[in-house]
PDB file of C-alpha atoms and ligand atoms in Angstrom:
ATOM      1  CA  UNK P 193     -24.643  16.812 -11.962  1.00 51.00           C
ATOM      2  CA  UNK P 194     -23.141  17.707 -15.470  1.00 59.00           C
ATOM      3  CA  UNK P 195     -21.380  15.070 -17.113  1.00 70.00           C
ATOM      4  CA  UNK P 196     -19.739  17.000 -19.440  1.00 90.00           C
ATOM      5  CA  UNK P 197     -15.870  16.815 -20.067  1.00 96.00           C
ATOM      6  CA  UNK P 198     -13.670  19.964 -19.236  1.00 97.00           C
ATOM      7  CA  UNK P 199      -9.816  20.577 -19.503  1.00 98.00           C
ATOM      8  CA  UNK P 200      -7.248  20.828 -17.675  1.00 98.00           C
ATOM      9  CA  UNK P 201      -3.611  21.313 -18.102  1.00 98.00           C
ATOM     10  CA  UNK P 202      -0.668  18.113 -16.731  1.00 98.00           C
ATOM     11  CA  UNK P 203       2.865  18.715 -17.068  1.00 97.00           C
ATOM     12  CA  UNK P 204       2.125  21.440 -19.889  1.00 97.00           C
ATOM     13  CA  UNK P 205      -0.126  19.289 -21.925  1.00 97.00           C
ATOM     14  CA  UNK P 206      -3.863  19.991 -22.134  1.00 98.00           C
ATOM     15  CA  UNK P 207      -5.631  17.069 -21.199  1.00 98.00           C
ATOM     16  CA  UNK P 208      -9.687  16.107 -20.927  1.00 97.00           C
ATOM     17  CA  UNK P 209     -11.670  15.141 -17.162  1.00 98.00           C
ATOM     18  CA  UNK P 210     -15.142  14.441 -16.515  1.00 97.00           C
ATOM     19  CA  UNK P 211     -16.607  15.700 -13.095  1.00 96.00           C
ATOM     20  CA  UNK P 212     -15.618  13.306 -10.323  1.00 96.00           C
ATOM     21  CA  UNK P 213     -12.046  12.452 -12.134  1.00 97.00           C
ATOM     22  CA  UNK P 214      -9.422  12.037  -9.910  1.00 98.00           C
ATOM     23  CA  UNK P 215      -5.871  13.814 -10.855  1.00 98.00           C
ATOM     24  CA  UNK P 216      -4.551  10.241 -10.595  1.00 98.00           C
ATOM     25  CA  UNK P 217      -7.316   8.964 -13.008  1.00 98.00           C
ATOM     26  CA  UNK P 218      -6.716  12.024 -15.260  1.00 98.00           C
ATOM     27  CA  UNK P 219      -2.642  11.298 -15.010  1.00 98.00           C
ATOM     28  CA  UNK P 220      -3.276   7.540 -15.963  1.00 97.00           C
ATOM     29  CA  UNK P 221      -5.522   8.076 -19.188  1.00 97.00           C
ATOM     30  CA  UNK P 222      -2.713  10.775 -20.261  1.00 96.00           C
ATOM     31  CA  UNK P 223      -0.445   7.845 -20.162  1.00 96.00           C
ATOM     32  CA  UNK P 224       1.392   8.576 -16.475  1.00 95.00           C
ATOM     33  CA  UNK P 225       1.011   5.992 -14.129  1.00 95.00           C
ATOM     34  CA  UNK P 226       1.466   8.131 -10.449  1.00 97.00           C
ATOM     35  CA  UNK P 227       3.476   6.315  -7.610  1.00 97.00           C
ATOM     36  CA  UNK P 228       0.937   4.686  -5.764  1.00 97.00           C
ATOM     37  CA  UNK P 229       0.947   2.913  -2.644  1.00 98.00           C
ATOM     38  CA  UNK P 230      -2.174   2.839  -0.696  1.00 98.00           C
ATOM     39  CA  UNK P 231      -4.842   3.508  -3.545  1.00 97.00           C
ATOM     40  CA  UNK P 232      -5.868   0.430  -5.514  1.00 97.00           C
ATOM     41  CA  UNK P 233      -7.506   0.976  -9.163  1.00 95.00           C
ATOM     42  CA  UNK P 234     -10.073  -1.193  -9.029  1.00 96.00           C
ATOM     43  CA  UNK P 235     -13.608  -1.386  -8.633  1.00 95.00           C
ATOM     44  CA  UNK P 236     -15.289  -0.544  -4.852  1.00 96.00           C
ATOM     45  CA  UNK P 237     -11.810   0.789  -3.601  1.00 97.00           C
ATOM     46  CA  UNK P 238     -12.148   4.433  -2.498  1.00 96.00           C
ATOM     47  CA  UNK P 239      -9.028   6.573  -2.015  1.00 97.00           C
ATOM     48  CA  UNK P 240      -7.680   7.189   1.465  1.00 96.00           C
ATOM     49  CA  UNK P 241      -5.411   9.391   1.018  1.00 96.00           C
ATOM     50  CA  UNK P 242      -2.694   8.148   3.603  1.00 94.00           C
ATOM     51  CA  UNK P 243       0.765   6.937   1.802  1.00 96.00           C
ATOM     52  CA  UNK P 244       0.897   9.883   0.289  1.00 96.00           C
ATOM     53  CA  UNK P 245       3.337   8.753  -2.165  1.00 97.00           C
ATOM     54  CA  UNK P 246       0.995  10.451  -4.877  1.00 98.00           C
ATOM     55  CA  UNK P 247       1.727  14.073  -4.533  1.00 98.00           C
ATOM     56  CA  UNK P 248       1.734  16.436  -7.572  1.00 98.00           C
ATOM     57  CA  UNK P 249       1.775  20.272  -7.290  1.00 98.00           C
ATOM     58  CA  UNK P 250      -1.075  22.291  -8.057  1.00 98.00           C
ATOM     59  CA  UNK P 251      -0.451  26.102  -9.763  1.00 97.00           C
ATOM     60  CA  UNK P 252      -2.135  28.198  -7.110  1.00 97.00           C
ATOM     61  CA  UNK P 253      -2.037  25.948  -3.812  1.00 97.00           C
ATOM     62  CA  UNK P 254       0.701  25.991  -1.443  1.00 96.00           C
ATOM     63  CA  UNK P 255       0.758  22.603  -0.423  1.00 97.00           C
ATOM     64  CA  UNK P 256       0.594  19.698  -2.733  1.00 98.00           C
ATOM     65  CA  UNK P 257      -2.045  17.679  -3.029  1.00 98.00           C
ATOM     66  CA  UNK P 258      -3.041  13.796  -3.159  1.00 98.00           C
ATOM     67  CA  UNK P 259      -3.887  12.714  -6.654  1.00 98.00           C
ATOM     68  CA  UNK P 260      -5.423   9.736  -5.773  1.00 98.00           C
ATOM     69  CA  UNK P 261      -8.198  11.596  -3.668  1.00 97.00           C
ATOM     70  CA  UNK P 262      -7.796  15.396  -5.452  1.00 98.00           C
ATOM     71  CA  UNK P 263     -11.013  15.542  -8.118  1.00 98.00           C
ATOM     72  CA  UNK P 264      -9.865  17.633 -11.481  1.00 98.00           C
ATOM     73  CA  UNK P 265     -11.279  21.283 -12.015  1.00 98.00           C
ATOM     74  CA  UNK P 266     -11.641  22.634 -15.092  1.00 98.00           C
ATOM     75  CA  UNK P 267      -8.810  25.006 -15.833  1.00 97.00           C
ATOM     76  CA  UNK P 268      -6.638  23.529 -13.168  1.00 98.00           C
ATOM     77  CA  UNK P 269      -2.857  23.611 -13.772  1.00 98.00           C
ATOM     78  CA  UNK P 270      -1.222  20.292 -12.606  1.00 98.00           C
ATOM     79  CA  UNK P 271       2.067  19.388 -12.147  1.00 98.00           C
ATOM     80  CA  UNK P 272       3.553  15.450 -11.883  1.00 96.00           C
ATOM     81  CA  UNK P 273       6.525  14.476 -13.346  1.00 93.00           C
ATOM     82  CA  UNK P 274       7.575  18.216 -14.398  1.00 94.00           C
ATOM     83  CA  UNK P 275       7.658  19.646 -10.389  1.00 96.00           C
ATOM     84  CA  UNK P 276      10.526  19.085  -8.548  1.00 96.00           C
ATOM     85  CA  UNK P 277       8.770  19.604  -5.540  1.00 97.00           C
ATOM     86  CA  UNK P 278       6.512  16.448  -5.982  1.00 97.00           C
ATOM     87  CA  UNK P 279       8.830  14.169  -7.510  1.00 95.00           C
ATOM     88  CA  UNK P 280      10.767  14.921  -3.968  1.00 94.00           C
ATOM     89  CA  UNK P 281       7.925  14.310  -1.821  1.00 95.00           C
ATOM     90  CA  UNK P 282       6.927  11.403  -3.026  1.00 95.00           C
ATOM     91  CA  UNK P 283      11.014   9.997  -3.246  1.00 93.00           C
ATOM     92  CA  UNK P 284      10.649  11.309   0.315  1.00 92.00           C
ATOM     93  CA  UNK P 285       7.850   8.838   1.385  1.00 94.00           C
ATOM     94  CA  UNK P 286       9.377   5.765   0.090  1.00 94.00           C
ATOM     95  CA  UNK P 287      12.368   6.391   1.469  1.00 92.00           C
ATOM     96  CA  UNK P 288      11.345   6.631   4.955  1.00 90.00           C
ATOM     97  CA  UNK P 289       9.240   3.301   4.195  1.00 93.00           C
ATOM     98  CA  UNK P 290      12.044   1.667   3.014  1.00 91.00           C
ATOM     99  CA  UNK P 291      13.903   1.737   5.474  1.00 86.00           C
ATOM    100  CA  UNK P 292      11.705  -0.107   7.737  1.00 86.00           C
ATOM    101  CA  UNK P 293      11.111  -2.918   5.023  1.00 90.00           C
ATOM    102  CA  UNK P 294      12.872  -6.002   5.256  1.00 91.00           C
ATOM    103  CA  UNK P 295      15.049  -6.653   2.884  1.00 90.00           C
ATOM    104  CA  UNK P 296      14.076  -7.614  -0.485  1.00 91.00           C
ATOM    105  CA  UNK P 297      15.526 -10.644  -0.787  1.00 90.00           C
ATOM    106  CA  UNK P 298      14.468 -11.621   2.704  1.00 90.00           C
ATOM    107  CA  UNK P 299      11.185 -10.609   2.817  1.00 92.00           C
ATOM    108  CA  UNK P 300       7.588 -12.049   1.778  1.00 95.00           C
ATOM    109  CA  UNK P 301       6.844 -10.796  -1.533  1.00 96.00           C
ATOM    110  CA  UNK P 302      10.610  -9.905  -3.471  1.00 95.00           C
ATOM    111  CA  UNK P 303       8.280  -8.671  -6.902  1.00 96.00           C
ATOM    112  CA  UNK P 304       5.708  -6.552  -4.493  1.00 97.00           C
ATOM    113  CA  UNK P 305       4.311  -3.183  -6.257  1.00 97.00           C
ATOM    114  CA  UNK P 306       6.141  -1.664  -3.276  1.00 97.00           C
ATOM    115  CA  UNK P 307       9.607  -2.648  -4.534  1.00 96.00           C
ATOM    116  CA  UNK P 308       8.260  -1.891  -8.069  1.00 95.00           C
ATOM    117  CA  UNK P 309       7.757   1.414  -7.378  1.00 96.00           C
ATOM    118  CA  UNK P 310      11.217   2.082  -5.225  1.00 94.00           C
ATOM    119  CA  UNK P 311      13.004   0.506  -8.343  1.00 93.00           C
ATOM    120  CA  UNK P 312      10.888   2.761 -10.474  1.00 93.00           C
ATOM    121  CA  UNK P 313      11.289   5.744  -8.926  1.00 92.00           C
ATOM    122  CA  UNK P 314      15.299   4.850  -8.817  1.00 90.00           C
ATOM    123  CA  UNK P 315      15.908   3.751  -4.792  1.00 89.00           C
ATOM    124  CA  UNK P 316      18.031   1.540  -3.889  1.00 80.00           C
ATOM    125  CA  UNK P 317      17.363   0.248   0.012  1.00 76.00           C
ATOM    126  CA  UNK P 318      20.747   0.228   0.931  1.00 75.00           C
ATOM    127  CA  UNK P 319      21.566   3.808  -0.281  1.00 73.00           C
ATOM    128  CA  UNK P 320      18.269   5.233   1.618  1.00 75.00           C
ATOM    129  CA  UNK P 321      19.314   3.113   4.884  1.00 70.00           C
ATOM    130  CA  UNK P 322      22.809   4.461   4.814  1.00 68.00           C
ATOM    131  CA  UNK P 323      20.859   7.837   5.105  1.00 66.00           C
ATOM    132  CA  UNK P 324      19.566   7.221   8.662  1.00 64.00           C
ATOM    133  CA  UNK P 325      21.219   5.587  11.590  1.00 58.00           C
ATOM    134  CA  UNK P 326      20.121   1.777  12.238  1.00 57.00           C
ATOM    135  CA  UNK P 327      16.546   1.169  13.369  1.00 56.00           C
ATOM    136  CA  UNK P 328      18.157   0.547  17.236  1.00 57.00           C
ATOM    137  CA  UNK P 329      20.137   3.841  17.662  1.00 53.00           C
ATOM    138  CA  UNK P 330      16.683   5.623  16.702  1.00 50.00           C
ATOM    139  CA  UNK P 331      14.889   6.968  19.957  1.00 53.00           C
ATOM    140  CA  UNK P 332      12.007   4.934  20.507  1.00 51.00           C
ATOM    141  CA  UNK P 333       8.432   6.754  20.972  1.00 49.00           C
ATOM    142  CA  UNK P 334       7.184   5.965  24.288  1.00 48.00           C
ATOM    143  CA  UNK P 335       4.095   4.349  23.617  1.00 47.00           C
ATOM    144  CA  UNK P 336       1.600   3.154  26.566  1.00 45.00           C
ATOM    145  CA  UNK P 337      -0.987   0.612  24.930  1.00 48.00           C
ATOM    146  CA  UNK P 338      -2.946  -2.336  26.390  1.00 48.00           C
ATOM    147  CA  UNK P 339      -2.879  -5.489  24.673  1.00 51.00           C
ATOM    148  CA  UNK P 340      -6.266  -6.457  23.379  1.00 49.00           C
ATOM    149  CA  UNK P 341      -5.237  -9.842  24.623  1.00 55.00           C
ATOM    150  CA  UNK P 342      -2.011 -12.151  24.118  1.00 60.00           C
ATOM    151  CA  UNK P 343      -0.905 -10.231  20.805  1.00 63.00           C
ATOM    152  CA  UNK P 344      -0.730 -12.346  17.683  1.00 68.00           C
ATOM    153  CA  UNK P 345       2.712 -12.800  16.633  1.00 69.00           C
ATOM    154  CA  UNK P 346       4.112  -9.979  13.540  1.00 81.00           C
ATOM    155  CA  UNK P 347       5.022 -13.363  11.160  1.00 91.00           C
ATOM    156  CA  UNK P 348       1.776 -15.600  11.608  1.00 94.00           C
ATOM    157  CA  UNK P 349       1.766 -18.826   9.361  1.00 95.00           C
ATOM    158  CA  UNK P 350      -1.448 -20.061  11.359  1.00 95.00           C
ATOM    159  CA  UNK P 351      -4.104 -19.248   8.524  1.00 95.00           C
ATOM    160  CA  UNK P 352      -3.721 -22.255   5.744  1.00 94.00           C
ATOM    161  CA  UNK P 353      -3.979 -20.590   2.794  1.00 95.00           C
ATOM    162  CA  UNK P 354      -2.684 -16.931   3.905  1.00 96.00           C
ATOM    163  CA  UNK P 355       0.966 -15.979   5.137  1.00 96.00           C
ATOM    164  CA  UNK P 356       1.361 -13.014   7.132  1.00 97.00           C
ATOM    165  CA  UNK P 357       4.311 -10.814   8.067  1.00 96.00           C
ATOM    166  CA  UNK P 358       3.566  -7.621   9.374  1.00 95.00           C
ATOM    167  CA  UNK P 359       7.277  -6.275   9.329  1.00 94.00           C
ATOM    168  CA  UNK P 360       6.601  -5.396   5.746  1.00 95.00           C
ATOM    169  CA  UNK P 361       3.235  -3.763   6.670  1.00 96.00           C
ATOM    170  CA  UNK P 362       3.158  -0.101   5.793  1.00 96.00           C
ATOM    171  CA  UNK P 363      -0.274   0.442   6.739  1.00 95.00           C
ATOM    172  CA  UNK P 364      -1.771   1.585   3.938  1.00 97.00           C
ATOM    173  CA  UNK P 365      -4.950   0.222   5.113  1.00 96.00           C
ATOM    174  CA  UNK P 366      -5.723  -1.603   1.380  1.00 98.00           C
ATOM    175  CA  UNK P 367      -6.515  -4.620   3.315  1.00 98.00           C
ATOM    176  CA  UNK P 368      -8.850  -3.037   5.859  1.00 98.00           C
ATOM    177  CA  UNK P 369     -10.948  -1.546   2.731  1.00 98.00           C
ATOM    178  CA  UNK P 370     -10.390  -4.974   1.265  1.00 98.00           C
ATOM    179  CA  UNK P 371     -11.739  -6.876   4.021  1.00 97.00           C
ATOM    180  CA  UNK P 372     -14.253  -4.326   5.039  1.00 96.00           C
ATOM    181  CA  UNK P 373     -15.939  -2.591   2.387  1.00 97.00           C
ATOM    182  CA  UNK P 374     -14.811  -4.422  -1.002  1.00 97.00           C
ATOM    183  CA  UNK P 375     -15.729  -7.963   0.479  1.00 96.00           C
ATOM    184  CA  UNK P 376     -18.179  -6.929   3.521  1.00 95.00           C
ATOM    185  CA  UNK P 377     -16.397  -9.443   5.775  1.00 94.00           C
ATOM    186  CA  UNK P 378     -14.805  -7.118   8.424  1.00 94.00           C
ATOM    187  CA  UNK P 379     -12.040  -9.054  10.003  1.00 97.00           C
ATOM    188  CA  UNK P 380      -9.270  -6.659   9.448  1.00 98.00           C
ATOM    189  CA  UNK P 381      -8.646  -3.590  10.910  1.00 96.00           C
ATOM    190  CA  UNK P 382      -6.231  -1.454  12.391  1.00 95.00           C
ATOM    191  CA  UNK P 383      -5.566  -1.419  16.303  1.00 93.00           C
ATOM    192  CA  UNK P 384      -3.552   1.063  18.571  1.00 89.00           C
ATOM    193  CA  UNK P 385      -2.349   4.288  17.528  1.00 87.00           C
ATOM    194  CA  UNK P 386       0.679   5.869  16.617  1.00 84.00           C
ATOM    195  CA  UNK P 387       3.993   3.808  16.429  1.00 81.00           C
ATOM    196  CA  UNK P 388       2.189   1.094  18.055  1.00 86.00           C
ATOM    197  CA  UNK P 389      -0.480   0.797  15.286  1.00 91.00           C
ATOM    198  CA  UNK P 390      -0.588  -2.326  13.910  1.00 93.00           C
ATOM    199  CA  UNK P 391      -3.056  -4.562  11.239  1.00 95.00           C
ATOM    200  CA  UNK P 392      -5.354  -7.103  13.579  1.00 96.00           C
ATOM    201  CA  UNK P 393      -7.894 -10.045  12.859  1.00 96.00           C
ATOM    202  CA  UNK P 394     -10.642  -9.819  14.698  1.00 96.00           C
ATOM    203  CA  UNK P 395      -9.268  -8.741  18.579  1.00 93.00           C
ATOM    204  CA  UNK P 396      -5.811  -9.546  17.541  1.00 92.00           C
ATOM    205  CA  UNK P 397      -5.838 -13.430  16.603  1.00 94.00           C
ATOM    206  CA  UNK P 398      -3.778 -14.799  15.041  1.00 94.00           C
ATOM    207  CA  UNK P 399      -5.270 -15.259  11.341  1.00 95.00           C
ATOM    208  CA  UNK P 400      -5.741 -18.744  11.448  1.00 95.00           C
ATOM    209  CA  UNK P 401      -8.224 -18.434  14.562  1.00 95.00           C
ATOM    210  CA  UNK P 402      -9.916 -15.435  13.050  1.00 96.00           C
ATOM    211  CA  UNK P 403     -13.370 -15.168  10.958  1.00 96.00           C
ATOM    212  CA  UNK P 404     -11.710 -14.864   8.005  1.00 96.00           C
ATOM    213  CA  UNK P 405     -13.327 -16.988   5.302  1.00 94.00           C
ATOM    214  CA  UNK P 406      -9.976 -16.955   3.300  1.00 94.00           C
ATOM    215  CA  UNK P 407     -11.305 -14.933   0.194  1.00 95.00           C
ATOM    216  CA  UNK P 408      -8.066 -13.438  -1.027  1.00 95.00           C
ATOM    217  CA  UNK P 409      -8.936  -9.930  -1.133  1.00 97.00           C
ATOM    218  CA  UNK P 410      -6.554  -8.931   1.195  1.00 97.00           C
ATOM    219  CA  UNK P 411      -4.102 -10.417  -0.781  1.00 97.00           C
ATOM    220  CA  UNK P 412      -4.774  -8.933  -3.530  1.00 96.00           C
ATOM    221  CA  UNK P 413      -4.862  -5.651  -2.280  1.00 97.00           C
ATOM    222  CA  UNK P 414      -1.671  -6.067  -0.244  1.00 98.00           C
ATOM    223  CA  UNK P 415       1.561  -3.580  -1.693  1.00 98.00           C
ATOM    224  CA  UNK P 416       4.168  -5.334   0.261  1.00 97.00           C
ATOM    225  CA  UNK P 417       3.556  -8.700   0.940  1.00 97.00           C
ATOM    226  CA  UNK P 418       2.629  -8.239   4.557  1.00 97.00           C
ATOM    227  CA  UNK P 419       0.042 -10.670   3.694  1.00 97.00           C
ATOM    228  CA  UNK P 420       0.973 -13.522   0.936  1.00 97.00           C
ATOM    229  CA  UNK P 421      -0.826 -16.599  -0.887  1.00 95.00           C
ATOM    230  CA  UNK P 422       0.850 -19.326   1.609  1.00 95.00           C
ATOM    231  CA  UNK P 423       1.929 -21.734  -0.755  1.00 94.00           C
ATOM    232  CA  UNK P 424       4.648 -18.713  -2.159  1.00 95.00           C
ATOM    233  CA  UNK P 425       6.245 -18.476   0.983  1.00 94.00           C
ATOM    234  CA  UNK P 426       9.306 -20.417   1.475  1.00 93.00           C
ATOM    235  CA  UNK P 427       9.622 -21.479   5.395  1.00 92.00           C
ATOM    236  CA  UNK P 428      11.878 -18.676   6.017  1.00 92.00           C
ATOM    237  CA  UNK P 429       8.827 -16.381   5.510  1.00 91.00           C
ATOM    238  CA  UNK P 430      10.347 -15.598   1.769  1.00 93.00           C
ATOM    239  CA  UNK P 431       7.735 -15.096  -1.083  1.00 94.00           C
ATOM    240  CA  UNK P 432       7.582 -13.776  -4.567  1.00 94.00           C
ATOM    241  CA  UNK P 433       4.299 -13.285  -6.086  1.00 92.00           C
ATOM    242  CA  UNK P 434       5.255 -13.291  -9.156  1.00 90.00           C
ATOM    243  CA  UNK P 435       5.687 -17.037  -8.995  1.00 82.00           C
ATOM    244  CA  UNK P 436       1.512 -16.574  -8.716  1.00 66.00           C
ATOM    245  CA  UNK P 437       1.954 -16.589 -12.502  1.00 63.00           C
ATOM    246  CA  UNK P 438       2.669 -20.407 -13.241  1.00 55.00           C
ATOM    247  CA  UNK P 439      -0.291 -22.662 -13.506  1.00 54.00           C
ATOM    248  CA  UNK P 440      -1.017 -24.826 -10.120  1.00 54.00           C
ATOM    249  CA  UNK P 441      -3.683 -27.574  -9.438  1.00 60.00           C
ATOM    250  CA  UNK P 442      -5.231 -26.449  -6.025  1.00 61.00           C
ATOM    251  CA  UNK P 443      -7.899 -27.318  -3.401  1.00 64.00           C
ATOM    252  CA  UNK P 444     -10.033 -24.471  -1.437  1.00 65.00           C
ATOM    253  CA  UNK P 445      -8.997 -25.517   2.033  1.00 62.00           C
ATOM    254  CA  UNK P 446     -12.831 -24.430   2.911  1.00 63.00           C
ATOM    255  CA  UNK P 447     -15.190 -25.673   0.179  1.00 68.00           C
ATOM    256  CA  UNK P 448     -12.979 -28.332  -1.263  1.00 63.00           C
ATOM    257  CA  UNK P 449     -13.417 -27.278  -4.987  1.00 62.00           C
ATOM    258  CA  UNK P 450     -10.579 -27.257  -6.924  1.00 55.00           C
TER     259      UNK P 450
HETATM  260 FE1  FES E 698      -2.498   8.665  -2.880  1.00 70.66          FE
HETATM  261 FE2  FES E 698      -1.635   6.896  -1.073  1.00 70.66          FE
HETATM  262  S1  FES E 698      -1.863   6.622  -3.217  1.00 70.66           S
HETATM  263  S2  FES E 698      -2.156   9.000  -0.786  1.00 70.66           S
END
């Protein structure tokens, strides 16, 4: 393959890619950082392709494509922040998810990259739920599953060093890739289908009676909070990461180092 660089043309400037460079990756090195929800910039994630809160218009093409998983072409004409048409579709997105996120203030992880990127992208929750009738006036989907067994419970403080709260999942799969291909461990994944898809541990344990080996990746990966560092988790099941950034003695719960 030719590793030699080619241009391209973002929001009316002319800008450099190398064969394999993602729009995203092209859009970041120009200085843009796209909204991004279930794409992680970090070594052995690969882009799904699912949030779809990256959309940017491509001269040519109809429908708009996924920057995080759309490679660069030489000559291609791109458009972000300058299409009307994108910056709707991807407003679009996180407004639907929005309004099926707890509340900031009452839910696991109050400085999440999720609510970074509604404030960002200037939505305010209340404003986008005012758009829709409340969650209980919406028609529910009829959905016909069977339990894999006794479901764990959606807010699941069994795991000692992990919180989880899968109201603020948005199922952007992160921790699945996290679990399964960044860390090889393979104790996430996602059960059911349609509305009644949901993140599991193992057959649907709760996470404190799964394999997990408590890395963190998950964690990590996590936009929301769904799943949270336990000690910043209040016992009303409300976290903010950001208090990650003062300096803590701790134990592994596992290994006992420090
Ligand atoms: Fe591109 Fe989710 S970040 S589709």
């Amino acid at each position: 393959m030719s590793h030699e660089t080619f241009t391209l043309t973002l929001d009316g400037v002319e800008v450099s890619a190398a064969p394999g460079d993602t729009l995203w990756q092209v859009a970041l090195r120009a200085g843009e950082t796209i909204p991004h929800l279930c794409y992680k910039d970090a070594p052995g994630y690969r882009a799904d392709g699912n949030c779809r809160a990256c959309m940017v218009e491509i001269e040519g093409e109809r429908v708009l494509a996924a920057s995080c998983l759309r490679e660069a072409a030489p000559g291609m004409v791109v458009r972000s922040t300058s299409s009307e048409r994108a910056r709707a579709a991807r407003e679009g997105v996180m407004a639907l998810l929005l309004v099926d996120q707890p509340a900031r203030e009452q839910g696991p992880d109050r400085s999440s990259h999720f609510w970074d990127t509604a404030e960002a992208l200037g939505l305010d929750a209340d404003a986008v739920r005012r758009w829709l009738p409340p969650r209980e006036d919406r028609s529910a989907p009829t959905v016909h599953h069977v339990p894999l067994r006794e479901a764990a419970p959606m807010h699941d403080r069994s795991h000692s060093a992990m919180a989880v709260n899968l109201d603020a999942c948005i199922e952007c799969n992160l921790c699945v890739r996290a679990c399964r291909e960044v860390q090889v461990n393979d104790v996430i994944g996602l059960a059911h289908r349609g509305a009644a898809s949901k993140v599991v541990f193992d057959f649907d344990d709760p996470m404190g009676e799964s394999t997990c080996v408590a890395c963190g990746e998950c964690v990590q990966a996590c936009p929301t909070g769904a799943l949270m560092p336990d000690t910043l988790v209040d016992d009303k099941g409300h976290g903010d990461s950001r208090a990650a950034d003062r300096r803590v003695d701790s134990v592994c719960p596992y290994c006992g180092v420090g």
